[in-house]
């Protein structure tokens, strides 16, 4: 079975990154969701972010 | 008070929170210009354009929150700052106390069985974050736009290699396992699976399927560019494979703007081999070509829903082109509107929040009424010189970039459309305003309520000049949606709005008025 079909047969569990309203709406529907307190990597400094991304 | 700014270093707030703060500040009526945002280069440029760029702001980064405002001398900046801080604190304390990880990797420690990541961060940061999520084995929905075609291709190729969904970028609508994600409606479970490359097109079809007594198994979004030559339809092809293998899906619906010819052929070759019936709406695309591959072509989004529901019941689908009501009753309604117009009234204005619904309106109106000016016209000579000002027959998609820079999408904040409605009411050459009203998760909690004042204002302005303004709309929503569908419809009817059951019918009603006048 493909991974997408496995997803269709599983309980949806969401990691939400960005707009908090999307997390709240999933919670309203009693769905499993973890909200990531996202901030731009390296304060939005692209060069530094690239270096950090390579390390992680 | 003059020009003032306030910076809070290393504090990130998302765009919806920022919009709420802006709205509250503007409510006071004491502030002339305000910009609230994160210190991105774009926001700093916007602040500059508004004459709000202070020296303090020049130094900030994308991680710093800022407010810059200019107001009346009577305004005490300290008081404003206290109010802003209170608003932001309120946002923080009203949240629950759940642990909030800072990265997807740490979120996976909290929820190791997570299977999908939904991203709505600024597009410029999306690529790195999404790539990490795919590498962690997560299916992805990427709501953000402003991601390059090249990055989209790389992400989709990676997803394909791993067998994962990569819905987006710019994917606004999906319903996975009956859970609406981002902008989507609550649709009854059923045997119709959808793969959609256009957000509100997918919303309209799924809502109408629900209305016609059908239901959906899965609704997969691909993002608007999936069927472009550069991407090649990767996600739509994977979606078809998954729906064909899915036991709960008996009918497959594909929705997209007309694809690149090579991609259309690739998709239709796959459709030809599909063991399940496939309904294809390449909005305005080549119907004969679709039919020649054994699929069911469609005339409108409504026709798409009709055909899918019929096939789901193992009935033979026919074309739906007319109205749900008796044509005679429709003609009486048209007559009743036309007789109230003044001699100067002759134009139509479409004010849309849903992009695909605007496309559908432009398509039908161009065929039946003629040249439609727009911010995304059918041909270049019909491009509006100033998108903020209508010309002759005009249909605008208020969700396009030129309207949303520094502002949320009009489905979240309908204030831009309300302003435009009032503006149209002052133009004595306008006879009809056509609009959509999109409900569902993601959308404003009361989009109809936000429009009422401006509809009344526009109608009164027209009546004061001896004319009559017809407002025609359709509501894209179901009884299960978080907004109250019945209340939405009665509010609009009470304000004198003529409601039709679908966008296609609303447009056709407007066409009838225009044809009757000419």
Short mmCIF file of C-alpha atoms in Angstrom, two decimals, chain B:
data_model
loop_
_atom_site.label_atom_id
_atom_site.label_comp_id
_atom_site.label_asym_id
_atom_site.label_seq_id
_atom_site.Cartn_x
_atom_site.Cartn_y
_atom_site.Cartn_z
CA UNK B 1 0.96 62.85 17.72
CA UNK B 2 2.79 62.68 14.38
CA UNK B 3 4.90 59.78 13.22
CA UNK B 4 5.74 57.18 15.86
CA UNK B 5 7.08 53.66 15.90
CA UNK B 6 7.43 50.85 18.39
CA UNK B 7 9.66 47.81 18.06
CA UNK B 8 9.58 44.59 20.05
CA UNK B 9 12.74 42.62 19.31
CA UNK B 10 12.61 38.84 18.74
CA UNK B 11 8.85 38.55 18.95
CA UNK B 12 7.13 36.74 16.11
CA UNK B 13 3.41 37.08 15.46
CA UNK B 14 1.57 35.51 12.54
CA UNK B 15 -0.31 37.54 9.94
CA UNK B 16 -3.77 36.92 11.39
CA UNK B 17 -2.74 38.29 14.79
CA UNK B 18 -1.16 41.29 13.08
CA UNK B 19 -4.35 41.90 11.11
CA UNK B 20 -6.43 41.86 14.31
CA UNK B 21 -4.13 44.44 15.93
CA UNK B 22 -4.31 46.66 12.83
CA UNK B 23 -8.09 46.44 12.78
CA UNK B 24 -8.39 47.38 16.48
CA UNK B 25 -6.04 50.35 16.04
CA UNK B 26 -7.95 51.66 13.01
CA UNK B 27 -11.26 51.32 14.84
CA UNK B 28 -10.43 54.27 17.11
CA UNK B 29 -10.62 56.65 14.15
CA UNK B 30 -7.76 58.71 15.65
CA UNK B 31 -5.04 57.05 13.61
CA UNK B 32 -4.54 58.04 9.98
CA UNK B 33 -2.01 55.47 8.82
CA UNK B 34 -0.74 52.40 10.59
CA UNK B 35 1.39 49.43 9.68
CA UNK B 36 1.78 46.49 12.03
CA UNK B 37 4.08 43.67 11.04
CA UNK B 38 7.29 41.74 11.24
CA UNK B 39 10.39 43.63 10.08
CA UNK B 40 10.72 41.96 6.69
CA UNK B 41 12.22 43.92 3.82
CA UNK B 42 8.78 44.03 2.16
CA UNK B 43 7.12 45.47 5.27
CA UNK B 44 9.87 48.06 5.64
CA UNK B 45 9.32 49.06 2.03
CA UNK B 46 5.58 49.31 2.66
CA UNK B 47 6.21 51.47 5.72
CA UNK B 48 8.39 53.66 3.51
CA UNK B 49 5.64 53.98 0.90
CA UNK B 50 3.17 55.01 3.57
CA UNK B 51 5.65 57.58 4.93
CA UNK B 52 5.97 55.63 8.17
CA UNK B 53 9.61 54.49 8.03
CA UNK B 54 11.40 55.86 11.10
CA UNK B 55 15.16 55.48 11.72
CA UNK B 56 14.37 52.87 14.38
CA UNK B 57 12.64 50.68 11.78
CA UNK B 58 15.51 50.77 9.31
CA UNK B 59 17.58 48.53 11.61
CA UNK B 60 15.06 45.80 12.43
CA UNK B 61 14.97 42.17 11.15
CA UNK B 62 12.24 39.70 10.15
CA UNK B 63 12.20 38.46 13.77
CA UNK B 64 11.23 41.83 15.22
CA UNK B 65 7.67 42.97 15.62
CA UNK B 66 6.93 46.60 14.86
CA UNK B 67 4.17 49.16 14.77
CA UNK B 68 4.50 52.45 12.91
CA UNK B 69 1.70 54.95 12.93
CA UNK B 70 0.73 58.47 12.21
CA UNK B 71 -2.23 60.01 13.92
CA UNK B 72 -3.98 63.10 15.14
CA UNK B 73 -2.23 65.40 17.61
CA UNK B 74 -4.74 64.49 20.28
CA UNK B 75 -3.50 60.90 20.36
CA UNK B 76 -1.20 59.97 23.20
CA UNK B 77 1.40 57.52 21.85
CA UNK B 78 1.97 56.03 25.29
CA UNK B 79 -1.69 55.14 25.54
CA UNK B 80 -1.62 53.58 22.07
CA UNK B 81 1.40 51.50 23.05
CA UNK B 82 -0.31 50.27 26.21
CA UNK B 83 -3.31 49.30 24.07
CA UNK B 84 -1.11 47.41 21.59
CA UNK B 85 0.69 45.56 24.38
CA UNK B 86 -2.63 44.64 25.95
CA UNK B 87 -3.89 43.31 22.63
CA UNK B 88 -0.80 41.21 22.07
CA UNK B 89 -0.89 39.90 25.65
CA UNK B 90 -4.52 39.02 25.22
CA UNK B 91 -3.57 36.94 22.21
CA UNK B 92 -0.96 35.15 24.26
CA UNK B 93 -3.04 34.48 27.38
CA UNK B 94 -6.12 33.40 25.44
CA UNK B 95 -4.10 30.55 23.98
CA UNK B 96 -4.03 27.27 25.78
CA UNK B 97 -1.04 26.17 27.75
CA UNK B 98 0.06 23.42 25.35
CA UNK B 99 3.77 23.05 24.82
CA UNK B 100 4.81 24.73 21.60
CA UNK B 101 7.91 23.32 19.98
CA UNK B 102 10.05 25.62 17.87
CA UNK B 103 10.73 23.23 14.97
CA UNK B 104 9.05 20.37 13.10
CA UNK B 105 11.73 18.04 14.44
CA UNK B 106 10.89 18.90 18.04
CA UNK B 107 7.14 18.73 17.23
CA UNK B 108 7.73 15.14 16.15
CA UNK B 109 9.06 14.38 19.65
CA UNK B 110 5.75 15.63 21.07
CA UNK B 111 3.68 13.80 18.43
CA UNK B 112 5.82 11.02 16.94
CA UNK B 113 2.86 9.60 15.03
CA UNK B 114 2.20 12.91 13.20
CA UNK B 115 1.58 12.27 9.52
CA UNK B 116 1.02 15.67 7.91
CA UNK B 117 2.64 19.09 8.22
CA UNK B 118 0.63 22.18 7.29
CA UNK B 119 2.82 25.18 6.45
CA UNK B 120 1.64 28.77 6.21
CA UNK B 121 4.89 30.63 6.86
CA UNK B 122 6.16 33.39 4.55
CA UNK B 123 7.01 31.79 1.20
CA UNK B 124 10.63 32.90 1.23
CA UNK B 125 11.30 30.57 4.21
CA UNK B 126 9.10 27.68 3.07
CA UNK B 127 11.51 25.64 0.95
CA UNK B 128 13.97 24.72 3.70
CA UNK B 129 11.26 23.95 6.24
CA UNK B 130 9.16 21.84 3.86
CA UNK B 131 12.18 19.88 2.69
CA UNK B 132 12.97 18.98 6.28
CA UNK B 133 9.37 17.84 6.85
CA UNK B 134 9.40 15.62 3.74
CA UNK B 135 12.69 14.15 4.84
CA UNK B 136 11.05 13.30 8.16
CA UNK B 137 8.45 11.30 6.18
CA UNK B 138 5.59 13.77 6.65
CA UNK B 139 2.96 14.49 4.01
CA UNK B 140 2.89 18.23 3.38
CA UNK B 141 0.29 20.86 2.66
CA UNK B 142 1.99 24.15 1.77
CA UNK B 143 -0.47 27.01 1.97
CA UNK B 144 2.16 29.70 1.41
CA UNK B 145 2.70 31.28 -1.98
CA UNK B 146 5.77 33.17 -3.15
CA UNK B 147 7.73 29.94 -3.68
CA UNK B 148 9.65 29.70 -6.96
CA UNK B 149 8.69 27.22 -9.69
CA UNK B 150 12.15 25.65 -9.38
CA UNK B 151 11.69 25.09 -5.64
CA UNK B 152 8.21 23.68 -6.22
CA UNK B 153 9.65 21.20 -8.72
CA UNK B 154 12.41 20.14 -6.31
CA UNK B 155 9.94 19.65 -3.45
CA UNK B 156 7.46 17.71 -5.58
CA UNK B 157 10.21 15.47 -7.02
CA UNK B 158 11.39 14.75 -3.49
CA UNK B 159 7.81 13.98 -2.38
CA UNK B 160 7.33 11.68 -5.37
CA UNK B 161 10.53 9.81 -4.58
CA UNK B 162 9.27 9.30 -1.03
CA UNK B 163 5.65 8.59 -2.01
CA UNK B 164 4.36 11.54 0.00
CA UNK B 165 1.73 14.19 -0.67
CA UNK B 166 3.20 17.59 -1.50
CA UNK B 167 0.08 19.75 -1.74
CA UNK B 168 1.17 23.20 -2.82
CA UNK B 169 2.74 25.71 -2.77
CA UNK B 170 -0.25 28.03 -2.82
CA UNK B 171 -2.56 25.18 -1.88
CA UNK B 172 -5.57 26.67 -0.11
CA UNK B 173 -7.92 23.72 0.07
CA UNK B 174 -7.71 20.07 1.07
CA UNK B 175 -9.91 17.68 3.03
CA UNK B 176 -7.96 14.66 4.22
CA UNK B 177 -9.84 11.92 6.08
CA UNK B 178 -12.82 14.30 6.27
CA UNK B 179 -10.77 16.96 8.05
CA UNK B 180 -10.87 20.36 6.30
CA UNK B 181 -7.38 21.88 6.10
CA UNK B 182 -6.84 25.64 5.61
CA UNK B 183 -9.75 26.95 3.48
CA UNK B 184 -12.23 24.11 3.17
CA UNK B 185 -15.81 23.24 3.96
CA UNK B 186 -17.39 20.50 6.01
CA UNK B 187 -18.53 17.97 3.42
CA UNK B 188 -20.47 14.81 4.13
CA UNK B 189 -18.45 11.59 3.71
CA UNK B 190 -19.07 9.90 0.39
CA UNK B 191 -17.58 8.10 -2.59
CA UNK B 192 -16.22 11.05 -4.63
CA UNK B 193 -12.49 11.78 -4.51
CA UNK B 194 -11.24 15.13 -5.77
CA UNK B 195 -7.82 16.30 -6.93
CA UNK B 196 -7.96 20.07 -7.33
CA UNK B 197 -5.41 22.58 -8.56
CA UNK B 198 -7.63 25.55 -7.78
CA UNK B 199 -8.75 26.37 -4.25
CA UNK B 200 -12.18 27.94 -4.50
CA UNK B 201 -12.99 25.80 -7.55
CA UNK B 202 -12.46 22.77 -5.33
CA UNK B 203 -14.51 24.39 -2.55
CA UNK B 204 -17.41 25.13 -4.91
CA UNK B 205 -17.45 21.61 -6.38
CA UNK B 206 -17.23 19.90 -2.98
CA UNK B 207 -19.95 22.17 -1.51
CA UNK B 208 -22.27 21.47 -4.44
CA UNK B 209 -21.60 17.72 -4.21
CA UNK B 210 -22.74 17.96 -0.59
CA UNK B 211 -25.78 20.04 -1.61
CA UNK B 212 -26.79 17.50 -4.29
CA UNK B 213 -26.77 14.66 -1.74
CA UNK B 214 -23.31 13.26 -2.46
CA UNK B 215 -20.14 13.29 -0.39
CA UNK B 216 -16.37 13.15 -0.64
CA UNK B 217 -13.83 10.50 0.31
CA UNK B 218 -10.68 12.65 0.01
CA UNK B 219 -9.98 16.12 -1.39
CA UNK B 220 -6.37 16.52 -2.44
CA UNK B 221 -5.00 19.96 -3.32
CA UNK B 222 -2.06 20.30 -5.68
CA UNK B 223 -1.41 24.05 -5.76
CA UNK B 224 -2.24 26.20 -8.77
CA UNK B 225 0.91 25.51 -10.80
CA UNK B 226 0.93 21.70 -10.70
CA UNK B 227 -0.35 21.39 -14.28
CA UNK B 228 2.12 23.86 -15.73
CA UNK B 229 4.74 22.46 -18.08
CA UNK B 230 7.57 23.03 -15.58
CA UNK B 231 5.92 20.89 -12.89
CA UNK B 232 4.21 18.39 -15.19
CA UNK B 233 1.21 17.48 -13.04
CA UNK B 234 3.26 15.44 -10.55
CA UNK B 235 0.82 15.80 -7.68
CA UNK B 236 -2.33 15.35 -9.75
CA UNK B 237 -0.93 12.10 -11.14
CA UNK B 238 -0.04 10.88 -7.64
CA UNK B 239 -3.51 11.93 -6.46
CA UNK B 240 -5.19 9.89 -9.21
CA UNK B 241 -3.07 6.83 -8.29
CA UNK B 242 -4.03 7.17 -4.62
CA UNK B 243 -7.74 7.68 -5.31
CA UNK B 244 -7.84 4.78 -7.73
CA UNK B 245 -6.36 2.55 -5.04
CA UNK B 246 -8.66 3.94 -2.34
CA UNK B 247 -11.58 1.61 -1.60
CA UNK B 248 -13.87 4.41 -0.45
CA UNK B 249 -13.50 6.33 -3.72
CA UNK B 250 -15.73 5.30 -6.61
CA UNK B 251 -15.64 8.47 -8.73
CA UNK B 252 -12.65 10.77 -9.30
CA UNK B 253 -12.96 14.50 -10.04
CA UNK B 254 -10.08 16.57 -11.43
CA UNK B 255 -10.25 20.38 -11.29
CA UNK B 256 -7.75 22.78 -12.80
CA UNK B 257 -7.41 25.81 -14.99
CA UNK B 258 -6.59 24.73 -18.59
CA UNK B 259 -3.27 22.86 -18.25
CA UNK B 260 -0.30 23.06 -20.56
CA UNK B 261 -1.12 20.84 -23.55
CA UNK B 262 1.67 18.34 -22.83
CA UNK B 263 0.51 18.05 -19.22
CA UNK B 264 -3.15 17.74 -20.24
CA UNK B 265 -2.19 14.81 -22.47
CA UNK B 266 -0.15 13.15 -19.71
CA UNK B 267 -3.01 13.51 -17.20
CA UNK B 268 -5.61 12.28 -19.68
CA UNK B 269 -3.45 9.29 -20.69
CA UNK B 270 -3.47 8.31 -17.02
CA UNK B 271 -7.22 8.94 -16.81
CA UNK B 272 -7.76 6.63 -19.78
CA UNK B 273 -6.17 3.76 -17.86
CA UNK B 274 -8.11 4.51 -14.68
CA UNK B 275 -10.53 1.79 -13.57
CA UNK B 276 -12.90 4.35 -12.01
CA UNK B 277 -14.98 7.00 -13.81
CA UNK B 278 -13.21 10.37 -13.98
CA UNK B 279 -14.94 13.76 -14.24
CA UNK B 280 -12.59 16.45 -15.57
CA UNK B 281 -13.14 20.20 -15.26
CA UNK B 282 -10.24 21.98 -16.96
CA UNK B 283 -12.16 25.23 -16.47
CA UNK B 284 -12.78 26.45 -20.02
CA UNK B 285 -10.51 23.73 -21.43
CA UNK B 286 -10.99 21.56 -24.52
CA UNK B 287 -14.05 19.37 -23.85
CA UNK B 288 -13.64 17.15 -26.91
CA UNK B 289 -10.10 16.27 -25.94
CA UNK B 290 -11.28 15.21 -22.46
CA UNK B 291 -14.11 13.14 -23.94
CA UNK B 292 -11.76 11.43 -26.39
CA UNK B 293 -9.81 9.98 -23.46
CA UNK B 294 -12.96 8.47 -21.96
CA UNK B 295 -13.45 11.07 -19.22
CA UNK B 296 -16.49 13.25 -18.52
CA UNK B 297 -15.89 16.90 -19.48
CA UNK B 298 -17.75 19.70 -17.68
CA UNK B 299 -19.35 23.02 -18.50
CA UNK B 300 -19.15 24.63 -15.07
CA UNK B 301 -18.09 23.85 -11.52
CA UNK B 302 -21.75 23.14 -10.79
CA UNK B 303 -21.98 20.77 -13.76
CA UNK B 304 -18.88 19.02 -12.42
CA UNK B 305 -20.60 18.40 -9.08
CA UNK B 306 -23.79 17.19 -10.81
CA UNK B 307 -21.88 14.72 -12.97
CA UNK B 308 -19.83 13.39 -10.05
CA UNK B 309 -22.93 12.84 -7.91
CA UNK B 310 -24.76 11.12 -10.78
CA UNK B 311 -21.82 8.78 -11.43
CA UNK B 312 -21.55 8.12 -7.68
CA UNK B 313 -25.13 6.85 -7.82
CA UNK B 314 -24.30 4.83 -10.96
CA UNK B 315 -26.57 7.04 -13.04
CA UNK B 316 -25.74 8.40 -16.49
CA UNK B 317 -24.65 12.02 -16.14
CA UNK B 318 -26.17 14.71 -18.34
CA UNK B 319 -25.08 18.31 -18.87
CA UNK B 320 -26.42 20.86 -16.39
CA UNK B 321 -26.56 24.29 -17.97
CA UNK B 322 -29.66 26.00 -16.63
CA UNK B 323 -31.18 27.14 -13.37
CA UNK B 324 -32.49 25.14 -10.41
CA UNK B 325 -35.62 27.31 -10.45
CA UNK B 326 -38.13 27.43 -13.29
CA UNK B 327 -36.68 29.58 -16.07
CA UNK B 328 -39.90 31.62 -16.13
CA UNK B 329 -39.54 32.58 -12.47
CA UNK B 330 -35.96 33.63 -13.21
CA UNK B 331 -37.14 35.76 -16.16
CA UNK B 332 -39.71 37.46 -13.91
CA UNK B 333 -36.98 38.28 -11.40
CA UNK B 334 -34.80 39.69 -14.19
CA UNK B 335 -37.69 41.81 -15.46
CA UNK B 336 -38.33 43.14 -11.97
CA UNK B 337 -34.72 44.33 -11.67
CA UNK B 338 -34.40 45.82 -15.14
CA UNK B 339 -37.51 47.97 -14.85
CA UNK B 340 -36.04 49.80 -11.85
CA UNK B 341 -32.81 50.96 -13.53
CA UNK B 342 -32.19 54.53 -14.56
CA UNK B 343 -31.17 55.28 -18.15
CA UNK B 344 -27.47 55.61 -17.28
CA UNK B 345 -27.17 52.14 -15.68
CA UNK B 346 -25.60 49.57 -17.98
CA UNK B 347 -22.55 47.90 -16.45
CA UNK B 348 -21.77 44.88 -14.35
CA UNK B 349 -19.14 44.68 -11.60
CA UNK B 350 -17.95 41.38 -10.18
CA UNK B 351 -16.30 41.58 -6.75
CA UNK B 352 -14.79 38.19 -6.02
CA UNK B 353 -12.80 36.81 -3.11
CA UNK B 354 -12.41 33.36 -4.69
CA UNK B 355 -9.95 33.22 -7.59
CA UNK B 356 -11.48 30.29 -9.49
CA UNK B 357 -14.99 31.65 -8.98
CA UNK B 358 -13.79 34.91 -10.55
CA UNK B 359 -12.26 32.92 -13.44
CA UNK B 360 -15.55 31.12 -13.99
CA UNK B 361 -17.45 34.42 -13.98
CA UNK B 362 -15.02 35.98 -16.49
CA UNK B 363 -15.30 32.91 -18.72
CA UNK B 364 -19.13 32.95 -18.90
CA UNK B 365 -19.45 36.72 -19.07
CA UNK B 366 -16.87 37.00 -21.86
CA UNK B 367 -18.86 34.50 -23.94
CA UNK B 368 -22.24 36.13 -23.40
CA UNK B 369 -21.71 39.81 -22.55
CA UNK B 370 -18.43 40.71 -24.20
CA UNK B 371 -15.18 42.30 -23.03
CA UNK B 372 -14.72 42.02 -19.28
CA UNK B 373 -12.07 44.27 -17.73
CA UNK B 374 -10.17 42.63 -14.90
CA UNK B 375 -6.96 42.42 -12.93
CA UNK B 376 -6.58 38.99 -14.59
CA UNK B 377 -8.35 39.44 -17.93
CA UNK B 378 -8.90 36.96 -20.74
CA UNK B 379 -6.84 39.10 -23.10
CA UNK B 380 -4.19 41.76 -22.38
CA UNK B 381 -6.18 44.73 -23.77
CA UNK B 382 -8.80 44.14 -21.07
CA UNK B 383 -6.34 44.57 -18.21
CA UNK B 384 -7.51 47.27 -15.81
CA UNK B 385 -5.12 50.22 -15.82
CA UNK B 386 -5.91 50.84 -12.18
CA UNK B 387 -7.15 47.72 -10.39
CA UNK B 388 -8.74 49.88 -7.70
CA UNK B 389 -11.04 51.49 -10.26
CA UNK B 390 -13.56 49.56 -12.37
CA UNK B 391 -14.11 50.26 -16.05
CA UNK B 392 -17.24 49.35 -18.05
CA UNK B 393 -17.92 45.65 -17.31
CA UNK B 394 -15.36 44.64 -14.70
CA UNK B 395 -14.69 41.53 -12.64
CA UNK B 396 -11.93 41.72 -10.03
CA UNK B 397 -10.32 38.92 -8.06
CA UNK B 398 -9.67 40.68 -4.75
CA UNK B 399 -7.47 37.82 -3.60
CA UNK B 400 -4.74 38.65 -6.13
CA UNK B 401 -1.40 40.06 -4.98
CA UNK B 402 -2.10 43.70 -5.89
CA UNK B 403 -4.91 43.75 -3.32
CA UNK B 404 -3.27 41.67 -0.60
CA UNK B 405 0.17 43.26 -0.17
CA UNK B 406 0.38 43.98 3.54
CA UNK B 407 -3.21 42.82 3.99
CA UNK B 408 -4.83 39.46 4.59
CA UNK B 409 -6.76 37.62 1.88
CA UNK B 410 -10.33 38.96 1.47
CA UNK B 411 -11.76 35.60 2.52
CA UNK B 412 -10.17 36.27 5.94
CA UNK B 413 -10.77 40.01 6.02
CA UNK B 414 -13.56 41.18 3.69
CA UNK B 415 -13.05 44.91 4.41
CA UNK B 416 -11.44 45.60 1.01
CA UNK B 417 -14.49 44.24 -0.76
CA UNK B 418 -16.86 46.19 1.47
CA UNK B 419 -15.02 49.38 0.48
CA UNK B 420 -15.18 48.42 -3.19
CA UNK B 421 -18.93 47.73 -2.91
CA UNK B 422 -19.53 51.25 -1.54
CA UNK B 423 -17.41 52.64 -4.37
CA UNK B 424 -19.44 50.79 -7.04
CA UNK B 425 -22.67 52.13 -5.50
CA UNK B 426 -21.48 55.65 -6.29
CA UNK B 427 -21.04 54.91 -10.00
CA UNK B 428 -24.35 55.69 -11.71
CA UNK B 429 -23.41 53.51 -14.72
CA UNK B 430 -23.43 50.34 -12.63
CA UNK B 431 -26.54 48.13 -12.68
CA UNK B 432 -25.37 44.81 -11.25
CA UNK B 433 -22.81 43.79 -8.64
CA UNK B 434 -21.97 40.10 -8.69
CA UNK B 435 -20.16 38.44 -5.80
CA UNK B 436 -19.23 35.21 -4.09
CA UNK B 437 -19.56 34.44 -0.40
CA UNK B 438 -17.19 31.70 0.69
CA UNK B 439 -17.82 29.99 4.03
CA UNK B 440 -15.96 27.14 5.68
CA UNK B 441 -12.89 26.77 7.86
CA UNK B 442 -10.26 29.42 7.19
CA UNK B 443 -12.80 32.02 6.07
CA UNK B 444 -14.04 34.97 8.13
CA UNK B 445 -16.51 34.01 10.87
CA UNK B 446 -19.26 36.15 9.32
CA UNK B 447 -18.36 37.23 5.79
CA UNK B 448 -21.95 38.19 4.98
CA UNK B 449 -22.28 40.34 8.10
CA UNK B 450 -19.13 42.25 7.11
CA UNK B 451 -20.72 43.20 3.78
CA UNK B 452 -24.20 44.25 4.88
CA UNK B 453 -23.49 47.88 5.68
CA UNK B 454 -21.74 48.49 2.38
CA UNK B 455 -24.48 46.69 0.41
CA UNK B 456 -27.15 48.87 2.02
CA UNK B 457 -25.02 51.97 1.49
CA UNK B 458 -24.48 51.14 -2.19
CA UNK B 459 -28.15 50.39 -2.78
CA UNK B 460 -29.19 53.62 -1.03
CA UNK B 461 -26.71 55.68 -3.03
CA UNK B 462 -28.06 54.25 -6.27
CA UNK B 463 -31.68 54.78 -5.20
CA UNK B 464 -30.91 58.38 -4.22
CA UNK B 465 -29.80 58.97 -7.82
CA UNK B 466 -33.07 57.55 -9.14
CA UNK B 467 -31.70 54.12 -10.00
CA UNK B 468 -31.57 50.66 -8.52
CA UNK B 469 -28.60 48.44 -7.71
CA UNK B 470 -28.97 44.69 -8.23
CA UNK B 471 -26.66 42.61 -6.04
CA UNK B 472 -26.41 38.96 -7.09
CA UNK B 473 -24.52 36.39 -5.06
CA UNK B 474 -24.05 32.71 -4.32
CA UNK B 475 -22.95 31.26 -1.00
CA UNK B 476 -20.27 28.58 -1.15
CA UNK B 477 -20.99 26.84 2.14
CA UNK B 478 -22.63 23.83 3.77
CA UNK B 479 -24.80 23.27 6.81
CA UNK B 480 -21.82 21.70 8.54
CA UNK B 481 -19.58 24.77 8.19
CA UNK B 482 -18.60 26.75 11.30
CA UNK B 483 -20.50 29.80 10.00
CA UNK B 484 -24.28 29.49 10.06
CA UNK B 485 -25.33 28.89 6.43
CA UNK B 486 -29.00 29.64 6.98
CA UNK B 487 -28.25 32.86 8.88
CA UNK B 488 -25.76 33.92 6.19
CA UNK B 489 -28.37 33.46 3.48
CA UNK B 490 -31.13 35.27 5.36
CA UNK B 491 -28.85 38.21 6.20
CA UNK B 492 -28.04 38.63 2.53
CA UNK B 493 -31.65 38.26 1.40
CA UNK B 494 -32.76 40.80 4.03
CA UNK B 495 -30.23 43.24 2.59
CA UNK B 496 -31.88 42.81 -0.84
CA UNK B 497 -29.29 40.44 -2.31
CA UNK B 498 -30.57 37.99 -4.94
CA UNK B 499 -29.16 34.58 -4.05
CA UNK B 500 -28.61 31.80 -6.57
CA UNK B 501 -27.56 28.25 -5.60
CA UNK B 502 -24.19 28.30 -7.37
CA UNK B 503 -21.65 30.70 -8.84
CA UNK B 504 -22.52 29.49 -12.35
CA UNK B 505 -26.19 30.32 -11.84
CA UNK B 506 -25.42 33.70 -10.25
CA UNK B 507 -23.29 34.58 -13.28
CA UNK B 508 -25.98 33.36 -15.69
CA UNK B 509 -28.56 35.46 -13.86
CA UNK B 510 -26.35 38.52 -14.32
CA UNK B 511 -25.93 37.60 -18.00
CA UNK B 512 -29.70 37.50 -18.41
CA UNK B 513 -29.99 41.02 -16.99
CA UNK B 514 -27.25 42.32 -19.27
CA UNK B 515 -28.78 40.68 -22.34
CA UNK B 516 -32.25 41.96 -21.44
CA UNK B 517 -30.90 45.50 -21.30
CA UNK B 518 -29.00 45.44 -24.56
#
